Short mmCIF file of C-alpha atoms in Angstrom, two decimals:
data_model
loop_
_atom_site.label_atom_id
_atom_site.label_comp_id
_atom_site.label_asym_id
_atom_site.label_seq_id
_atom_site.Cartn_x
_atom_site.Cartn_y
_atom_site.Cartn_z
CA MET A 1 -27.62 11.45 6.75
CA ALA A 2 -26.67 8.25 8.40
CA LYS A 3 -26.37 8.08 12.08
CA LEU A 4 -22.95 7.86 13.48
CA THR A 5 -22.45 4.86 15.47
CA LYS A 6 -20.72 4.93 18.99
CA ASN A 7 -17.67 3.15 17.40
CA ARG A 8 -17.55 5.32 14.48
CA LYS A 9 -17.76 8.51 16.87
CA ALA A 10 -14.98 7.01 18.78
CA ALA A 11 -12.82 6.34 15.82
CA LEU A 12 -13.30 9.84 14.50
CA THR A 13 -11.98 11.41 17.68
CA LYS A 14 -8.76 9.63 17.12
CA VAL A 15 -8.17 11.36 13.82
CA ASP A 16 -6.68 14.75 13.30
CA ILE A 17 -7.76 15.70 9.85
CA GLU A 18 -5.44 18.62 9.84
CA SER A 19 -2.59 16.37 10.50
CA THR A 20 -0.15 14.31 8.13
CA TYR A 21 0.98 10.97 9.67
CA ASP A 22 4.09 8.92 9.06
CA LEU A 23 3.42 5.49 7.32
CA ALA A 24 4.12 3.55 10.37
CA GLU A 25 2.00 5.45 12.58
CA ALA A 26 -0.83 5.48 10.10
CA THR A 27 -0.81 1.41 9.58
CA LYS A 28 -1.33 1.33 13.42
CA LEU A 29 -4.06 3.79 13.52
CA VAL A 30 -6.06 2.42 10.74
CA LYS A 31 -6.65 -0.66 12.45
CA GLU A 32 -7.80 1.35 15.69
CA ILE A 33 -10.40 3.26 13.51
CA THR A 34 -11.70 0.25 11.50
CA THR A 35 -15.23 -0.44 13.10
CA THR A 36 -16.69 -2.74 10.51
CA LYS A 37 -17.81 -6.40 11.78
CA PHE A 38 -16.21 -7.75 8.85
CA ASP A 39 -12.47 -7.88 7.88
CA ALA A 40 -12.25 -4.50 5.94
CA SER A 41 -9.86 -3.80 3.06
CA VAL A 42 -7.01 -1.43 3.74
CA ASP A 43 -6.75 0.79 0.74
CA LEU A 44 -4.10 3.54 -0.58
CA ASP A 45 -5.35 6.43 -2.75
CA VAL A 46 -2.28 8.28 -4.47
CA ARG A 47 -2.90 11.43 -6.14
CA LEU A 48 0.09 12.22 -8.66
CA GLY A 49 1.22 15.22 -10.22
CA VAL A 50 0.74 13.95 -13.76
CA ASP A 51 -1.63 14.51 -16.68
CA PRO A 52 -3.10 11.18 -17.75
CA ARG A 53 -4.52 12.66 -20.76
CA LYS A 54 -1.05 12.78 -22.31
CA ALA A 55 0.22 9.33 -23.24
CA ASP A 56 3.61 9.86 -21.88
CA GLN A 57 2.30 10.72 -18.64
CA MET A 58 0.32 7.45 -18.05
CA VAL A 59 1.33 5.60 -14.90
CA ARG A 60 0.52 1.90 -15.19
CA GLY A 61 2.35 -1.10 -13.61
CA VAL A 62 2.42 -4.31 -11.47
CA VAL A 63 3.53 -5.08 -7.90
CA ALA A 64 3.83 -7.93 -5.99
CA LEU A 65 2.68 -7.37 -2.40
CA PRO A 66 5.00 -9.08 0.05
CA ASN A 67 1.96 -10.19 2.15
CA GLY A 68 -0.52 -10.64 -0.37
CA VAL A 69 -3.80 -8.81 -0.44
CA GLY A 70 -5.68 -10.88 2.23
CA LYS A 71 -8.34 -12.27 0.19
CA ASP A 72 -8.63 -15.29 -2.33
CA VAL A 73 -8.33 -13.62 -5.83
CA LYS A 74 -10.34 -15.53 -8.54
CA VAL A 75 -8.61 -16.11 -11.58
CA LEU A 76 -9.93 -17.20 -15.11
CA ALA A 77 -7.38 -18.59 -17.48
CA LEU A 78 -8.50 -18.14 -20.98
CA VAL A 79 -6.27 -20.76 -22.51
CA PRO A 80 -6.42 -23.44 -25.36
CA GLU A 81 -6.94 -27.09 -24.41
CA ASP A 82 -3.26 -27.96 -24.27
CA LYS A 83 -2.74 -25.41 -21.51
CA GLU A 84 -5.73 -26.04 -19.35
CA GLN A 85 -4.07 -28.48 -17.24
CA GLU A 86 -1.20 -26.32 -16.66
CA ALA A 87 -3.41 -23.37 -15.64
CA LYS A 88 -5.46 -25.66 -13.18
CA ASP A 89 -2.17 -27.00 -11.66
CA ALA A 90 -1.08 -23.41 -10.90
CA GLY A 91 -4.36 -22.54 -9.21
CA ALA A 92 -6.59 -20.99 -11.74
CA ASP A 93 -10.35 -21.09 -10.39
CA PHE A 94 -11.84 -21.26 -13.89
CA VAL A 95 -10.04 -22.69 -17.05
CA GLY A 96 -11.22 -22.80 -20.56
CA LEU A 97 -11.59 -20.63 -23.58
CA ASP A 98 -14.58 -20.94 -25.81
CA GLU A 99 -17.24 -21.59 -23.21
CA TYR A 100 -15.98 -18.78 -20.87
CA ILE A 101 -15.88 -16.22 -24.00
CA ALA A 102 -19.65 -17.14 -24.65
CA LYS A 103 -20.18 -16.61 -21.09
CA ILE A 104 -18.49 -13.12 -20.81
CA GLU A 105 -20.30 -11.94 -23.82
CA LYS A 106 -23.56 -12.63 -22.02
CA GLY A 107 -22.18 -10.71 -19.15
CA TRP A 108 -20.55 -13.02 -16.78
CA THR A 109 -17.67 -11.35 -15.12
CA ASP A 110 -17.62 -13.05 -11.56
CA VAL A 111 -13.53 -13.11 -11.44
CA ASP A 112 -11.09 -10.74 -10.21
CA VAL A 113 -8.25 -11.33 -12.86
CA ILE A 114 -8.28 -12.83 -16.32
CA ILE A 115 -5.06 -14.47 -17.74
CA THR A 116 -4.60 -15.38 -21.23
CA MET A 117 -1.93 -16.15 -24.13
CA PRO A 118 -0.91 -13.95 -27.22
CA ALA A 119 -2.27 -16.92 -29.40
CA VAL A 120 -5.82 -16.31 -28.40
CA MET A 121 -6.07 -12.62 -27.88
CA ALA A 122 -7.66 -12.45 -31.32
CA LYS A 123 -10.79 -14.16 -29.62
CA VAL A 124 -10.20 -12.50 -26.37
CA GLY A 125 -9.98 -8.86 -27.90
CA ARG A 126 -13.63 -8.85 -28.84
CA LEU A 127 -14.64 -8.95 -25.04
CA GLY A 128 -13.12 -5.43 -24.75
CA ARG A 129 -16.65 -3.96 -24.47
CA VAL A 130 -17.52 -6.04 -21.58
CA LEU A 131 -14.30 -6.31 -19.72
CA GLY A 132 -12.81 -2.99 -20.36
CA PRO A 133 -15.15 -0.97 -18.06
CA ARG A 134 -14.38 -3.56 -15.48
CA ASN A 135 -10.80 -3.25 -15.55
CA LEU A 136 -10.73 -6.92 -16.24
CA MET A 137 -9.21 -6.88 -19.93
CA PRO A 138 -5.79 -9.06 -20.27
CA ASN A 139 -2.90 -6.87 -20.95
CA PRO A 140 0.68 -7.62 -21.62
CA LYS A 141 1.88 -4.58 -19.52
CA ALA A 142 0.10 -5.95 -16.60
CA GLY A 143 1.60 -9.59 -17.07
CA THR A 144 -1.97 -11.01 -17.90
CA VAL A 145 -1.19 -11.82 -21.63
CA THR A 146 1.91 -14.15 -21.51
CA GLN A 147 3.22 -17.52 -22.73
CA ASP A 148 4.00 -18.44 -19.13
CA ILE A 149 0.59 -19.27 -17.91
CA ALA A 150 1.72 -20.97 -14.62
CA LYS A 151 4.01 -18.30 -13.48
CA ALA A 152 1.22 -15.65 -14.32
CA VAL A 153 -1.39 -17.64 -12.25
CA LYS A 154 0.76 -18.37 -9.31
CA GLU A 155 1.97 -14.60 -9.00
CA VAL A 156 -1.78 -13.29 -9.17
CA LYS A 157 -2.67 -15.95 -6.48
CA ALA A 158 0.29 -14.70 -4.14
CA GLY A 159 -0.59 -11.08 -4.46
CA LYS A 160 0.52 -9.57 -7.45
CA ILE A 161 -1.75 -6.72 -8.56
CA ASP A 162 -1.87 -4.45 -11.55
CA PHE A 163 -2.81 -0.67 -11.19
CA LYS A 164 -3.04 2.53 -13.35
CA VAL A 165 -3.76 6.03 -12.84
CA ASP A 166 -7.25 7.26 -13.45
CA LYS A 167 -8.36 10.37 -15.33
CA PHE A 168 -8.14 12.32 -12.31
CA GLY A 169 -4.43 11.50 -11.65
CA ILE A 170 -5.36 9.21 -8.97
CA ILE A 171 -4.21 5.53 -8.27
CA HIS A 172 -6.35 3.46 -6.07
CA SER A 173 -5.48 -0.08 -4.52
CA THR A 174 -6.10 -2.57 -1.71
CA VAL A 175 -2.95 -3.03 -0.05
CA GLY A 176 -4.22 -5.57 2.63
CA ARG A 177 -6.96 -6.11 5.22
CA ALA A 178 -7.78 -4.84 8.51
CA SER A 179 -6.58 -8.35 10.29
CA PHE A 180 -3.06 -7.55 9.01
CA THR A 181 -0.54 -6.48 11.52
CA PRO A 182 0.71 -2.77 11.22
CA GLU A 183 3.95 -4.02 9.92
CA GLN A 184 2.41 -6.26 7.20
CA LEU A 185 0.37 -3.12 5.92
CA GLU A 186 3.55 -1.03 6.11
CA GLU A 187 5.46 -3.48 4.10
CA ASN A 188 2.67 -3.86 1.40
CA ALA A 189 2.04 -0.01 1.26
CA THR A 190 6.08 0.64 1.06
CA GLU A 191 6.38 -1.88 -1.79
CA PHE A 192 3.46 -0.41 -3.72
CA LEU A 193 4.61 3.28 -3.30
CA GLN A 194 8.24 2.49 -4.30
CA THR A 195 6.77 0.82 -7.55
CA ILE A 196 4.92 3.94 -8.30
CA SER A 197 7.92 6.16 -7.51
CA LYS A 198 10.11 4.10 -10.12
CA LEU A 199 7.46 4.63 -12.80
CA LYS A 200 7.55 8.53 -12.50
CA PRO A 201 7.33 9.76 -16.24
CA SER A 202 10.27 11.78 -17.35
CA SER A 203 8.02 14.46 -18.51
CA SER A 204 6.20 14.82 -15.27
CA LYS A 205 7.45 18.12 -13.45
CA GLY A 206 7.01 19.36 -10.03
CA THR A 207 5.92 17.29 -7.09
CA TYR A 208 5.06 13.76 -8.28
CA PHE A 209 3.39 12.70 -5.05
CA LYS A 210 0.57 15.32 -4.38
CA ASP A 211 -1.34 13.35 -1.75
CA ILE A 212 -1.31 9.79 -0.22
CA THR A 213 -4.29 8.77 1.77
CA LEU A 214 -4.58 5.41 3.75
CA SER A 215 -7.95 4.14 4.88
CA SER A 216 -10.18 1.03 5.64
CA THR A 217 -13.49 0.38 4.35
CA MET A 218 -15.67 3.11 5.84
CA SER A 219 -12.97 4.61 8.04
CA PRO A 220 -11.65 8.13 7.76
CA GLY A 221 -8.72 8.78 5.75
CA LEU A 222 -5.22 9.27 7.08
CA GLU A 223 -2.96 11.50 5.07
CA ILE A 224 0.62 10.04 4.62
CA GLU A 225 3.73 12.20 4.71
CA SER A 226 5.55 10.88 1.62
CA LYS A 227 9.00 11.66 3.29
CA SER A 228 8.28 9.05 5.85
CA VAL A 229 8.25 6.24 3.01
CA LYS A 230 11.56 5.24 2.34
CA ASP A 231 13.09 5.57 -1.25
CA LEU A 232 10.31 7.97 -2.22
#
């Protein structure tokens, strides 16, 4: 077992693992208990009362975080030649089609988001074996298969993220960085949770939000009281 550092021991004394916190309190505390020397990510893990094995209980969506995610999102636009300049002007980091498809087929996936168009999905579709396991496959529901390439690239660069529940009924997402103010973290987390709330399947019965946990890289998790989040 790794030895606890002095700072991590101090951080652990500030957390009561038996308690739940309101969101505003947790966004302040998570900054206090973050001990990394780099700008750690701040994440939410949300366990939902759904059965993702059933198609009508799959929860998936997109959300534009009001304060972004605090990092430069690398975007690849897989587009035909006549759309390349549009994608570049919108801020895409990598732009092209056949040459990038060939690179991906050889294992290259050094991007965070891939955006493409319906007209070229026949070519992009064969990349599913490589992109699927890395959650990089473009999807119309996530807004990453679209005719409006410029809009999609700008939204992703500004902090738009897509999410979906995993096979255990959990949604995991970054909602900011430790350098954000507590208010910025709270705004992002609230927007994210409200978006999930709106996607509640009609077939899901009982408690929808089972557990909500806020943490930063290597910090203890803080359990959030769902009633402290507006409109949940």
